[in-house]
Coordinates of C-alpha atoms (C1' of nucleotides) in Angstrom, one line a residue:
Chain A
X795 CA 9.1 13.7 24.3
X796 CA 12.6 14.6 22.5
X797 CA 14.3 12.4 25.7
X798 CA 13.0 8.7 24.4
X799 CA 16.1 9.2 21.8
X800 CA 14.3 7.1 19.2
X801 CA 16.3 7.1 15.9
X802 CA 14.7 5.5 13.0
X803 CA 15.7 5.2 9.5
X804 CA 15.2 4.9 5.9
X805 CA 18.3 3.6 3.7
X806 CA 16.8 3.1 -0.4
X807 CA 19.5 1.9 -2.8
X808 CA 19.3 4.7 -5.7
X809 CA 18.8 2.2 -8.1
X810 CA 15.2 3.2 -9.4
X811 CA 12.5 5.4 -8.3
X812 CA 11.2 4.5 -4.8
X813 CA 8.0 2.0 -5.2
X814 CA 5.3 1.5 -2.9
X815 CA 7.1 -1.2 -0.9
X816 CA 9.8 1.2 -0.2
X817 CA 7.3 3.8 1.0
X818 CA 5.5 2.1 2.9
X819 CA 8.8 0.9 5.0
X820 CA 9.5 4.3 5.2
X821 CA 6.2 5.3 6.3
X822 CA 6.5 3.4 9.1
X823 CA 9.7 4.2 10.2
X824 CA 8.6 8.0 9.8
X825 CA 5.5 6.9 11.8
X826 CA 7.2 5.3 14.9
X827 CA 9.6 8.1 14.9
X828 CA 7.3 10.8 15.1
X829 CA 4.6 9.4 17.5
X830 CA 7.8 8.5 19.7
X831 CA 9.6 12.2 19.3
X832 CA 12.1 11.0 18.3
X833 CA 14.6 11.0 14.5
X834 CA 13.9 10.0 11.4
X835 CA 17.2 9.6 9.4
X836 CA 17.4 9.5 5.8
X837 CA 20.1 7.9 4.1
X838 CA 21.1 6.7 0.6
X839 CA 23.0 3.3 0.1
X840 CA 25.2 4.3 -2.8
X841 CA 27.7 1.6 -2.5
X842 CA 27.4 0.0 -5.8
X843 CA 28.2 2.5 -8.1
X844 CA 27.6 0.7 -11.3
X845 CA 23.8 0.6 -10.6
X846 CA 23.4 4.2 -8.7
X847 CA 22.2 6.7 -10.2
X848 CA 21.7 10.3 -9.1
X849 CA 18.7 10.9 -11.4
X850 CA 17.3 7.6 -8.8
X851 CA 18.2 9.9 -5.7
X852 CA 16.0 12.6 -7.4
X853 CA 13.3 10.9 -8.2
X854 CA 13.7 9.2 -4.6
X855 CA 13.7 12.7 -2.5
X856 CA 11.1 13.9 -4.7
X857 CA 8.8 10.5 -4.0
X858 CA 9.6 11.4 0.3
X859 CA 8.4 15.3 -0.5
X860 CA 5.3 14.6 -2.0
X861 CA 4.2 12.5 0.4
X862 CA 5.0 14.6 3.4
X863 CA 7.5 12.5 5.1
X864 CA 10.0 14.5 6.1
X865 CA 13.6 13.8 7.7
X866 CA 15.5 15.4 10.3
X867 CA 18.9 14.2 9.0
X868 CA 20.3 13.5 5.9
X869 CA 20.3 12.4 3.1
X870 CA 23.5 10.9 4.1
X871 CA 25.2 9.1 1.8
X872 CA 27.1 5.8 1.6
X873 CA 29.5 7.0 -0.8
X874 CA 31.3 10.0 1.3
X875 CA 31.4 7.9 4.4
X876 CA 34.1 5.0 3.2
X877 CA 36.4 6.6 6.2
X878 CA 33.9 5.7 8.9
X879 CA 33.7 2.2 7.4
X880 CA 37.3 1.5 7.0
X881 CA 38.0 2.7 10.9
X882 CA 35.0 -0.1 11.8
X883 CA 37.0 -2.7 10.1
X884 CA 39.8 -2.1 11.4
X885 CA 38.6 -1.7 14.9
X886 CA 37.4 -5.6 13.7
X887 CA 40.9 -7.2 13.0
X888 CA 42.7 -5.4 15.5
X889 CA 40.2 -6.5 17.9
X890 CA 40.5 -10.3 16.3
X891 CA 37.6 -10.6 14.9
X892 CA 37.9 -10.3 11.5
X893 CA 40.8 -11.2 9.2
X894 CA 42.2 -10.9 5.9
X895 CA 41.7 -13.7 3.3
X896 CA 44.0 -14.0 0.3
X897 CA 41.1 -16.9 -1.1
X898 CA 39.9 -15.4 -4.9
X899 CA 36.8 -15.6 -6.2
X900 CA 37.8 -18.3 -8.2
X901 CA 39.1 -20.6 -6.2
X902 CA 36.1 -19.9 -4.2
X903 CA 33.9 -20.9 -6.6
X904 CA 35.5 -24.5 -7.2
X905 CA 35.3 -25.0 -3.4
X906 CA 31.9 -23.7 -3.4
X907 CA 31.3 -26.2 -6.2
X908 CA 32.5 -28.9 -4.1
X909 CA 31.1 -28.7 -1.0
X910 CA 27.8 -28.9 -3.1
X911 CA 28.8 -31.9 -4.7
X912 CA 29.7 -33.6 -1.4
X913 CA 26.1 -32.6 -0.2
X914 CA 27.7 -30.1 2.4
X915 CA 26.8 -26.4 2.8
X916 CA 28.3 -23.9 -0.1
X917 CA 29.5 -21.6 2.7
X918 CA 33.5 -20.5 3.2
X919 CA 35.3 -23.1 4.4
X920 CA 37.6 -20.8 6.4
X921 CA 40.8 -21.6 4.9
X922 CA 42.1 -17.9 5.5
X923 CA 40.5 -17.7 9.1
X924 CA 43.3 -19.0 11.4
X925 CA 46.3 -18.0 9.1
X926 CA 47.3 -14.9 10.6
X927 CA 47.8 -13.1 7.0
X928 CA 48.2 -9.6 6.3
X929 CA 46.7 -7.4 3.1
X930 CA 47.8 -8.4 -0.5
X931 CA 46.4 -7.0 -3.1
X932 CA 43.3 -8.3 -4.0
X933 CA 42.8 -9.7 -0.2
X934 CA 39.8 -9.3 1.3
X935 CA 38.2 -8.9 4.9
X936 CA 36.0 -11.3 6.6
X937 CA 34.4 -11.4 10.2
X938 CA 35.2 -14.4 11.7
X939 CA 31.8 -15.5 13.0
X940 CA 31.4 -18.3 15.8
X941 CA 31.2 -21.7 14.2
X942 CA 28.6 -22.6 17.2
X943 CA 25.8 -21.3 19.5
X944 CA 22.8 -19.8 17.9
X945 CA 21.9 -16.3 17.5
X946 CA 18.6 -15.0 18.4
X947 CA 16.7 -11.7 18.2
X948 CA 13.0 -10.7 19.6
X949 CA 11.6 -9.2 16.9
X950 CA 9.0 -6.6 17.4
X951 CA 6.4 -7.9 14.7
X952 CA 7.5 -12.0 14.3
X953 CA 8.3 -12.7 17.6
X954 CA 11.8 -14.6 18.8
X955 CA 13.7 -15.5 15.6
X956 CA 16.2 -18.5 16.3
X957 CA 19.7 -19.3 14.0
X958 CA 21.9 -21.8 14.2
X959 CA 25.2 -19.6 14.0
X960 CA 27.2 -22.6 11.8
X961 CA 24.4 -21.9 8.9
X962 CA 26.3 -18.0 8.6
X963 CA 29.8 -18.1 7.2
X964 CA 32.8 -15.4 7.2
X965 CA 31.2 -13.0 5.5
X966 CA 32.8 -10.4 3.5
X967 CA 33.4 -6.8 5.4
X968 CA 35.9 -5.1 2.6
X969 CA 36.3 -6.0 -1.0
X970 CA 39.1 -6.7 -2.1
X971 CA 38.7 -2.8 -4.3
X972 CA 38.8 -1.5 -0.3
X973 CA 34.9 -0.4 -0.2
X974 CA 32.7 -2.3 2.4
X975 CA 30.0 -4.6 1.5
X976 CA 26.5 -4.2 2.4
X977 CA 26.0 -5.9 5.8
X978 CA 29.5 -3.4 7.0
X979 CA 28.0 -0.5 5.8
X980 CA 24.9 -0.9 7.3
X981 CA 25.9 -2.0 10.9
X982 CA 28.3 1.2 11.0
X983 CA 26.0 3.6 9.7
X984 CA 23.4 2.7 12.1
X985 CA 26.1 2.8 15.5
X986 CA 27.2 5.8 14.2
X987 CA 24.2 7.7 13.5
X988 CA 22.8 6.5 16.4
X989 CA 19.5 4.2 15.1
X990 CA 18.0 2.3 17.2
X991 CA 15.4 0.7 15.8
X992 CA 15.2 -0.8 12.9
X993 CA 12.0 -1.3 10.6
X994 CA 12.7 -2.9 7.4
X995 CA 11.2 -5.6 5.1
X996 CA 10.9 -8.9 6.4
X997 CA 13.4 -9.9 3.7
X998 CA 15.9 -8.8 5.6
X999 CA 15.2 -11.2 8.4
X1000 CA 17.8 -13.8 7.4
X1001 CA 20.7 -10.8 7.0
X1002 CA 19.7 -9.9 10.4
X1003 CA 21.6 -12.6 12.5
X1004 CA 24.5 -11.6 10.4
X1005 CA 24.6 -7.8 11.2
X1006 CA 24.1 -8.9 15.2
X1007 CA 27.4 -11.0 15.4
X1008 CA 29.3 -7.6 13.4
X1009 CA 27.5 -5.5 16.7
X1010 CA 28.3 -8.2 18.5
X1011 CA 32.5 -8.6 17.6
X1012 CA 32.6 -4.8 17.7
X1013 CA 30.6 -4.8 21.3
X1014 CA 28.1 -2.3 20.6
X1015 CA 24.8 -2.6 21.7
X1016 CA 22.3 -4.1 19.5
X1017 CA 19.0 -2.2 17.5
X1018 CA 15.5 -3.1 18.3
X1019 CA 14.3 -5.3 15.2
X1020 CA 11.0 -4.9 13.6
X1021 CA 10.8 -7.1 10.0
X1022 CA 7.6 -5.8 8.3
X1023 CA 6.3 -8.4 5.8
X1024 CA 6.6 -7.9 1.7
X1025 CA 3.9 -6.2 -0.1
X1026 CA 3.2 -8.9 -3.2
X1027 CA 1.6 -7.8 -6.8
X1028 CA -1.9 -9.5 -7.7
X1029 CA -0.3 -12.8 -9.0
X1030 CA 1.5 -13.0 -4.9
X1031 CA 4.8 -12.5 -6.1
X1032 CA 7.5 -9.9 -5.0
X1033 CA 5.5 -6.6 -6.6
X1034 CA 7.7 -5.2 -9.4
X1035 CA 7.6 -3.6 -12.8
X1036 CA 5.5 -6.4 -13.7
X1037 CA 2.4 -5.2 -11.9
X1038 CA 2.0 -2.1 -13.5
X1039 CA 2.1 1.4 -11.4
X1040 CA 4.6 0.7 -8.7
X1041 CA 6.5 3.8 -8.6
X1042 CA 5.3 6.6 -6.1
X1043 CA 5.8 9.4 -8.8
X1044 CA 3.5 7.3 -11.1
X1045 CA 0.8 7.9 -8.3
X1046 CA 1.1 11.7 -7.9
X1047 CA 1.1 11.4 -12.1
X1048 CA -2.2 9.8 -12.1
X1049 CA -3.9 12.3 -9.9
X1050 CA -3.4 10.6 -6.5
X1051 CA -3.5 12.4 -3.5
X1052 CA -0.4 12.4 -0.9
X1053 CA -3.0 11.3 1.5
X1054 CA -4.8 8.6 0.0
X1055 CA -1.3 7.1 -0.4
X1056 CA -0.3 7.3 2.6
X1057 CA -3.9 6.0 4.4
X1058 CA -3.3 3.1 1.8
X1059 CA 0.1 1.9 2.5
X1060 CA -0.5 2.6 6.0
X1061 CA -3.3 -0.2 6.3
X1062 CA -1.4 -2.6 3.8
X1063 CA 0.0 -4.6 6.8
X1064 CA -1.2 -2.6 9.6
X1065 CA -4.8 -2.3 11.5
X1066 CA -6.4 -0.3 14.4
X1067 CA -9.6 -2.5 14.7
X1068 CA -12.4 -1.6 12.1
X1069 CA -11.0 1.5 10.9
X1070 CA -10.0 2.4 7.8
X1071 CA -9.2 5.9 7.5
X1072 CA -7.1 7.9 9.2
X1073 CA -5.8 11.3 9.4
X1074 CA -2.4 12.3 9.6
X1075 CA -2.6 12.9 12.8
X1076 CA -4.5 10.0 13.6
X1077 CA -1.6 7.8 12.0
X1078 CA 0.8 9.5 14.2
X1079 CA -1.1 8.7 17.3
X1080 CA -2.6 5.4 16.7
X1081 CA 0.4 3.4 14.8
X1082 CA 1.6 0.7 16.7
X1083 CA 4.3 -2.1 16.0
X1084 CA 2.4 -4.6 17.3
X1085 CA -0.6 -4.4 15.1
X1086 CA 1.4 -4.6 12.1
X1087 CA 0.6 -8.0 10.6
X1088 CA 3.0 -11.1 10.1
X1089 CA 1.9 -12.3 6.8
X1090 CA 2.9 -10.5 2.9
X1091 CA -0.1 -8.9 1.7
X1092 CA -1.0 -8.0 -2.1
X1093 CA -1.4 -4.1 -2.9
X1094 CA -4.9 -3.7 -3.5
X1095 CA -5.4 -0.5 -5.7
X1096 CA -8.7 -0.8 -6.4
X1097 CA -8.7 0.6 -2.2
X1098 CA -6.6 2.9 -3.3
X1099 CA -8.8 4.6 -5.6
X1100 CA -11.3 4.6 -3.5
X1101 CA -9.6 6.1 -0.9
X1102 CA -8.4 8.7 -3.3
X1103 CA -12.0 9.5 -4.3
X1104 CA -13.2 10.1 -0.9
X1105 CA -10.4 12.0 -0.3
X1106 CA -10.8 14.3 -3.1
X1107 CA -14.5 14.5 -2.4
X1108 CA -12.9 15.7 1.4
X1109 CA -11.1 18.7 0.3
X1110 CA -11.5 21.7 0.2
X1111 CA -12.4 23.2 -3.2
X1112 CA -9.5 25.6 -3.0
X1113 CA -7.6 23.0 -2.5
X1114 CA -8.5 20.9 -5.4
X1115 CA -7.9 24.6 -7.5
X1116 CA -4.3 24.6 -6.7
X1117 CA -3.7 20.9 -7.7
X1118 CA -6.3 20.6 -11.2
X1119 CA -4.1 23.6 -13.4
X1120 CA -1.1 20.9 -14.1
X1121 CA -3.6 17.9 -15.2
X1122 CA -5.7 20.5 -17.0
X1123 CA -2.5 21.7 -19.1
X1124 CA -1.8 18.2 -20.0
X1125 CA -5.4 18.4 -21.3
X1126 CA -4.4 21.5 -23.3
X1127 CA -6.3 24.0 -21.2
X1128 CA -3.5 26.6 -20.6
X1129 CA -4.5 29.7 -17.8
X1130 CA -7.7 28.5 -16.2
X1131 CA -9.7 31.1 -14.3
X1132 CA -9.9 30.8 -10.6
X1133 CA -13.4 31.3 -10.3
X1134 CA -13.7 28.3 -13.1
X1135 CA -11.3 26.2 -11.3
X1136 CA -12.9 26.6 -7.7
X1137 CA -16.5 25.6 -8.9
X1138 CA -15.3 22.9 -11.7
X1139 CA -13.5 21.2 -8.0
X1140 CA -17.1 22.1 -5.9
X1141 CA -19.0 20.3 -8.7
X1142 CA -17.1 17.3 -9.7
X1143 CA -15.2 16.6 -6.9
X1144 CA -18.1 13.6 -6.3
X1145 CA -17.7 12.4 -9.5
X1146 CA -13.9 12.0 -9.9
X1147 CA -11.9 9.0 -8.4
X1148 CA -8.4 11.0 -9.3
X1149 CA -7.1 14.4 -10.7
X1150 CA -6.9 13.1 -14.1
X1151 CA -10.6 12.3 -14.5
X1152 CA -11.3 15.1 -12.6
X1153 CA -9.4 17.5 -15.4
X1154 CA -11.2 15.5 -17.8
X1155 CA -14.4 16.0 -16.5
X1156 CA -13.6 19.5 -16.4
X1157 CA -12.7 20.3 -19.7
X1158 CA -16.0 21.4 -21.2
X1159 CA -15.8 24.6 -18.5
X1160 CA -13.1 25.5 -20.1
X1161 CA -13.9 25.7 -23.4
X1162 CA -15.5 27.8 -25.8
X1163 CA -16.9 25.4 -27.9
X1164 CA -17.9 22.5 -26.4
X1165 CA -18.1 19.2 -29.2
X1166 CA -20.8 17.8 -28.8
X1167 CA -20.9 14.0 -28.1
X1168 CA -22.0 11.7 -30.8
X1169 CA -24.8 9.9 -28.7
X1170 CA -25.6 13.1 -27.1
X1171 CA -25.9 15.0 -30.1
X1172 CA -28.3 13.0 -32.2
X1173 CA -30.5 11.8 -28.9
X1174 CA -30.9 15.4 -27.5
X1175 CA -30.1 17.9 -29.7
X1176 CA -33.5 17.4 -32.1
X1177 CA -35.9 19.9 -33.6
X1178 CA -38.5 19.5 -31.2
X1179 CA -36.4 21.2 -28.6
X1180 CA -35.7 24.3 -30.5
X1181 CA -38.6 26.3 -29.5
X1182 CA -38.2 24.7 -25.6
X1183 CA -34.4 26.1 -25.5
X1184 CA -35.4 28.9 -27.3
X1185 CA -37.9 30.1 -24.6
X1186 CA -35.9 28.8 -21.4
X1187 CA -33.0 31.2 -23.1
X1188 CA -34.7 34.2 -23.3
X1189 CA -36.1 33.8 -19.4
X1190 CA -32.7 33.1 -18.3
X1191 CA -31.0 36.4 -20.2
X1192 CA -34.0 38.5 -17.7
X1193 CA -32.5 36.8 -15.0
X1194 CA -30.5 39.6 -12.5
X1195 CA -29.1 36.9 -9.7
X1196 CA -27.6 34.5 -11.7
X1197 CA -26.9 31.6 -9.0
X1198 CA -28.0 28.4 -8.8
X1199 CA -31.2 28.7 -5.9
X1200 CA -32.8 31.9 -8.4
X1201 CA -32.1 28.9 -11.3
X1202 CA -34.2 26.3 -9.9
X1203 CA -37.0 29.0 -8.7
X1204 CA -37.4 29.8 -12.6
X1205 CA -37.0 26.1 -13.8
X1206 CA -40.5 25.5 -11.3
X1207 CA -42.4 28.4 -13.2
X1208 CA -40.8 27.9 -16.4
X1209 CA -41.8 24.0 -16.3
X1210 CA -44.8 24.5 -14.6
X1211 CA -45.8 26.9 -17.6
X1212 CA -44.7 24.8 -20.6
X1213 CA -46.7 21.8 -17.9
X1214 CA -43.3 19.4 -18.5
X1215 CA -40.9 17.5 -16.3
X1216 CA -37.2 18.8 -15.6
X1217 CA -36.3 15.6 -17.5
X1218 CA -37.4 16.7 -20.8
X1219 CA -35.1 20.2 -20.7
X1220 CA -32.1 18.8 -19.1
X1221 CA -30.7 16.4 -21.0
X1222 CA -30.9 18.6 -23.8
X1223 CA -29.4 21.4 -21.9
X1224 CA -26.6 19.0 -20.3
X1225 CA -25.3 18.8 -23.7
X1226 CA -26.1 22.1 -24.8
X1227 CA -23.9 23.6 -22.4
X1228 CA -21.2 20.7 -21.8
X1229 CA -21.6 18.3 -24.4
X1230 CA -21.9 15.6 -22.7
X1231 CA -25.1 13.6 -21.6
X1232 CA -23.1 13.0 -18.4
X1233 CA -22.1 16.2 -16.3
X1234 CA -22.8 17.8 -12.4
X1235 CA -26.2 19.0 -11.9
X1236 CA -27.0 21.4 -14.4
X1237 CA -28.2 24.1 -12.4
X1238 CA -24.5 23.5 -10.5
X1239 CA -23.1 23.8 -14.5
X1240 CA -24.9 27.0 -15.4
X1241 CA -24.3 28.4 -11.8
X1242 CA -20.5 28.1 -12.7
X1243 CA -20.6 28.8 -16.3
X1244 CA -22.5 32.3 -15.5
X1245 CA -25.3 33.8 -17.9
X1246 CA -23.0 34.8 -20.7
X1247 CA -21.9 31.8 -21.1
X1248 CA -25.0 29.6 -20.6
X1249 CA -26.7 32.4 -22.8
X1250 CA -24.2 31.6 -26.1
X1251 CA -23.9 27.8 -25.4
X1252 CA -27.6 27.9 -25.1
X1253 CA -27.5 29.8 -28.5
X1254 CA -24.9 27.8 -30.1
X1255 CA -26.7 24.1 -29.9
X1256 CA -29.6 25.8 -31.3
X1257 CA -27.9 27.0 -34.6
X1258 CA -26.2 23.9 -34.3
X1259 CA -29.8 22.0 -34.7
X1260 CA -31.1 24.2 -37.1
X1261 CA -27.5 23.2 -39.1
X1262 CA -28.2 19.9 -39.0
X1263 CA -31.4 19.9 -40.1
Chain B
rG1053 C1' 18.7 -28.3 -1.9
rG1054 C1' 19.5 -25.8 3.1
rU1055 C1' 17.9 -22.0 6.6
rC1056 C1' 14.2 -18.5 8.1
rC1057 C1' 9.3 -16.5 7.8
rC1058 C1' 4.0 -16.8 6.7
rA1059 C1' -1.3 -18.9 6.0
rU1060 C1' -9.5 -15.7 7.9
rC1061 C1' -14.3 -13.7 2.1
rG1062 C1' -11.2 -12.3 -4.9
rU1063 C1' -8.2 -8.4 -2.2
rC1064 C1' -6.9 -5.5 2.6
rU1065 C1' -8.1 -7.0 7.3
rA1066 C1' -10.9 -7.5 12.8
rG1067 C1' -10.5 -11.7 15.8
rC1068 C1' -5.6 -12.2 20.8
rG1069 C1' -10.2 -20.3 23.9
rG1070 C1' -16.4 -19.8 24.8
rU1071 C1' -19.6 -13.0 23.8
rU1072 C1' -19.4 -15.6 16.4
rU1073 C1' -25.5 -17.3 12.6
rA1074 C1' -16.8 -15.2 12.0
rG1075 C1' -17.2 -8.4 11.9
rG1076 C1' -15.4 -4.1 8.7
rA1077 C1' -13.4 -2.2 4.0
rU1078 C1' -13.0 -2.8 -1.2
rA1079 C1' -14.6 -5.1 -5.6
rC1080 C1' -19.2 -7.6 -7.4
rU1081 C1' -24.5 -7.3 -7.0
rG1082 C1' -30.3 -6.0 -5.9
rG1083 C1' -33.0 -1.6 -4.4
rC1084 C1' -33.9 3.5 -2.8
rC1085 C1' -32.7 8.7 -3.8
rU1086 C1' -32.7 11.5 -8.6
rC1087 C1' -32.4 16.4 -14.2
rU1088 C1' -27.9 12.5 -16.3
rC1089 C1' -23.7 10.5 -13.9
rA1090 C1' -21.8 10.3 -9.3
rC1091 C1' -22.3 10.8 -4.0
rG1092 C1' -25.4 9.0 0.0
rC1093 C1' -28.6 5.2 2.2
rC1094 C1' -30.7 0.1 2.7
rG1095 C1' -30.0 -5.2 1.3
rG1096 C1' -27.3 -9.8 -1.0
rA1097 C1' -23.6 -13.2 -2.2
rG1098 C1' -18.6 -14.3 -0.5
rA1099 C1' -13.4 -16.8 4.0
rC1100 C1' -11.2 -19.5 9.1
rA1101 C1' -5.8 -24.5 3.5
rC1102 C1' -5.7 -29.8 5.3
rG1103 C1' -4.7 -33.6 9.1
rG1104 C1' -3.6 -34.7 14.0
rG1105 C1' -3.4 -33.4 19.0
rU1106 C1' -4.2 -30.1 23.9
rU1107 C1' -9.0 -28.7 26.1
rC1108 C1' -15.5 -29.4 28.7
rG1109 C1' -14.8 -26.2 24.3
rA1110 C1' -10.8 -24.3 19.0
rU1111 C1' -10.6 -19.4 13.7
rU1112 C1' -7.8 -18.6 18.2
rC1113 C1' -2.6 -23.0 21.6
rC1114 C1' 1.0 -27.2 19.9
rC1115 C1' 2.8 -30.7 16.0
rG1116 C1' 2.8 -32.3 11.0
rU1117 C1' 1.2 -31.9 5.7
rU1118 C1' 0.4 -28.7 1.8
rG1119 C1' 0.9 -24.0 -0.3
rG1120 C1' 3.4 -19.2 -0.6
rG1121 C1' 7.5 -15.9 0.3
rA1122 C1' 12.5 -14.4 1.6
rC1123 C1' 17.6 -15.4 2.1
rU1124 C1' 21.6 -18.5 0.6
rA1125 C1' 27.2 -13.1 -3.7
rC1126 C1' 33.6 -9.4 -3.2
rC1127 C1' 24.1 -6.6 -4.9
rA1128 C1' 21.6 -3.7 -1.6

RNA sequence: GGUCCCAUCGUCUAGCGGUUUAGGAUACUGGCCUCUCACGCCGGAGACACGGGUUCGAUUCCCGUUGGGACUACCA
């Protein structure tokens, strides 16, 4: 499998936390490469130093880690590899295919100005180009890209993508500070390290003739192209700060599973028929390039959360124990028992779309003294259960198997003696014992609470009735 | 403005000329289940942007219109 020599990459700009859009290419990338056996390269475009940051490059390894896509090279990054750049440009001009223009930015900008005014293209008018001129301070590099002929590419989810090679101008390879612009960077990381097939955003498409004719002057073989289309916010614009939780952090923060991420973005632009979840596993085996839609599509996270509910509901109740502790703390709830933990996950893991509500939820396990809900309280806890709690309580303290099948045995006798419905006890005992009028099964609650507990909560709502009246 | 890309229920999508009364998911909604709330199960409403072709036959192919998006920097 290792023999296909697939490479594949990911290249964020550290310029903010990685957002869903940004997953989801790399997703993708991660997907092909691992189906294919073959590399998955991370690497971090740090080229423009004024808006990198490292805390970005944190928060951008940490987004990768959490949801499991892991890299077998890298992080490399853009700024320690200025030598590998400046070689590729030079290989350019000695090879004549780039040259140094003396043009600055201002004059630029006049000519720029106008070609506009005349109704002609603002693109370099190649003044520089044929002059023969060597560096100057504050010179710069351009590739000197044919003026004719059209450039075409077969992309892998649009189909043949035609240009018209005198719409691209003499682009800039090296600034006129020495460091190599985008496109430069790009092309020679990616002959370098070897990638051969690219998946990116489809608003890369129109850079993409560009980067050919820099293969192209340098004679290296050209990357396989795929241009997966945008993901858009609600309103159909590009999605952005704007549209609320973008950030892949913000996710794991909001009790998301890896998983249900992952299956989300996965099927945001992609399909295998009818299906709509999917294992790892499954992703690995069944992703394919050519399923992956051609039009932008709008995050839908109203999906997501349902996908995050059935996958919580999925897991495994130890599972669920390891991840609730850190959403609990944020609730205040400090060293939760194990045996608490385990059963709060068994019983609400129905109930709970995300970690945080499932925390929530949880909190009355945890505490000593449950509050008692307004509603709750006044509708439930009344005098004329006194003697009905008072009764059930002293059955349940004989009980030796505390567990929730002996529970519902003595609920039939003890309800078949007092000749009432289960109704009538367990609303009163749901907020007894949590508080709340909305809770698991109660015989599921009491089952994980244990007969101390149930015993003094049980004893508590009592003195608390007899307080209020 | 120019260039490029895109267009099926509100949203994500299936569909790759006839098998379609256009399927699934989500959200919405009616019911069942039931100790509350969920879960689960059964049902409902909801889409091929428009106009020309091509064809015996277009949601599917072609062209145009409209609408949306991207790019157009010494940003990435």
């Amino acid at each position: 499998m290792t023999t296909d020599h697939i490479v594949t990459r990911f290249p964020p700009s550290p310029t903010g936390y990685l957002h869903i859009g940004g997953a989801r290419t790399a997703l993708f990338n991660w997907l092909f490469a691992r189906q294919r056996g073959g590399k998955f390269i991370l690497r971090i475009e740090d080229t423009d130093k004024e808006r990198s940051s490292d805390q970005a490059t944190r928060a951008i390894l940490e987004s990768m880690e959490w949801l499991g896509l892991d890299w077998d090279e890298g992080p490399y990054f853009q700024s320690e590899r200025y030598d590998i750049y400046t070689s590729y440009i030079e290989r350019l001009i000695e090879a004549g295919q780039a040259y140094h223009c003396h043009c600055s930015p201002e004059e630029l900008d006049i000519r720029r100005a106008e070609a506009k005014a005349k109704g002609l293209k603002p693109k370099y008018d190649g003044k520089c180009r044929e002059l023969g001129l060597g560096p100057a301070p504050g010179s710069v590099v351009r590739l000197k890209t044919p003026q004719w002929g059209e450039t075409q590419f077969n992309d892998m989810v649009k189909g043949a993508i035609t240009f018209n090679n005198d719409e691209l101008d003499d682009l800039i390879l090296k600034r006129s500070d020495g460091s190599p612009t985008y496109h430069m960077a790009v092309v020679a990381d990616d002959i370098s390290l070897g990638v051969n097939y690219i998946i990116r955003g489809d608003d890369h498409v129109n850079n993409t003739p560009r980067q050919i004719l820099i293969y192209k002057a340098l004679g290296e073989p050209i990357p396989q192209y795929a241009h997966v289309p945008m993901i858009l916010g609600p309103d159909k614009t590009r999605l952005s700060k704007r549209h609320g939780a973008t950030s892949v952090l913000a996710y794991r923060d909001m009790g998301y599973l890896p998983h249900a991420l992952i299956n989300s973005l996965a099927r945001l632009g992609w399909s295998h028929g009818d299906q709509e979840k999917f294992s790892r596993e499954e992703l690995i085996q069944k992703f394919s390039l050519e399923n992956v839609g051609k039009s932008a599509g709008v995050f839908n996270a109203e999906k997501l959360l349902d996908l995050n509910a059935y996958y919580i509901r999925e897991a495994a109740d130890e599972n669920l124990a390891v991840l609730l502790p850190p959403f609990l703390k944020g609730l205040g709830i400090e060293a939760p028992e194990e045996k608490k933990l385990k059963g709060a996950a068994s019983t609400l893991k129905a109930r709970s779309k995300t970690l945080v509500e499932m925390a929530e939820s949880a909190l009355f396990y945890f505490q000593d003294q449950v509050k008692y809900e307004e509603n709750g309280d006044k509708k439930f806890l009344k005098p004329d259960v006194l003697d009905l709690l008072n009764d059930l309580n002293g059955s349940l303290k004989k009980m030796s198997d505390f567990n929730h099948a002996e529970l519902e045995k003595l609920f039939i006798t003890f309800l078949d003696e007092k000749k009432i419905k289960l109704g009538k006890v367990a609303q009163p005992l749901r907020v007894a014992l949590t508080g709340k009028t909305v809770s698991p099964g109660i015989f599921e609650v009491m089952d994980v609470l244990g007969k101390e507990e149930v015993s003094a909560r049980i004893s508590r709502a009592i003195d608390h009735i007899k307080a209020k009246a």
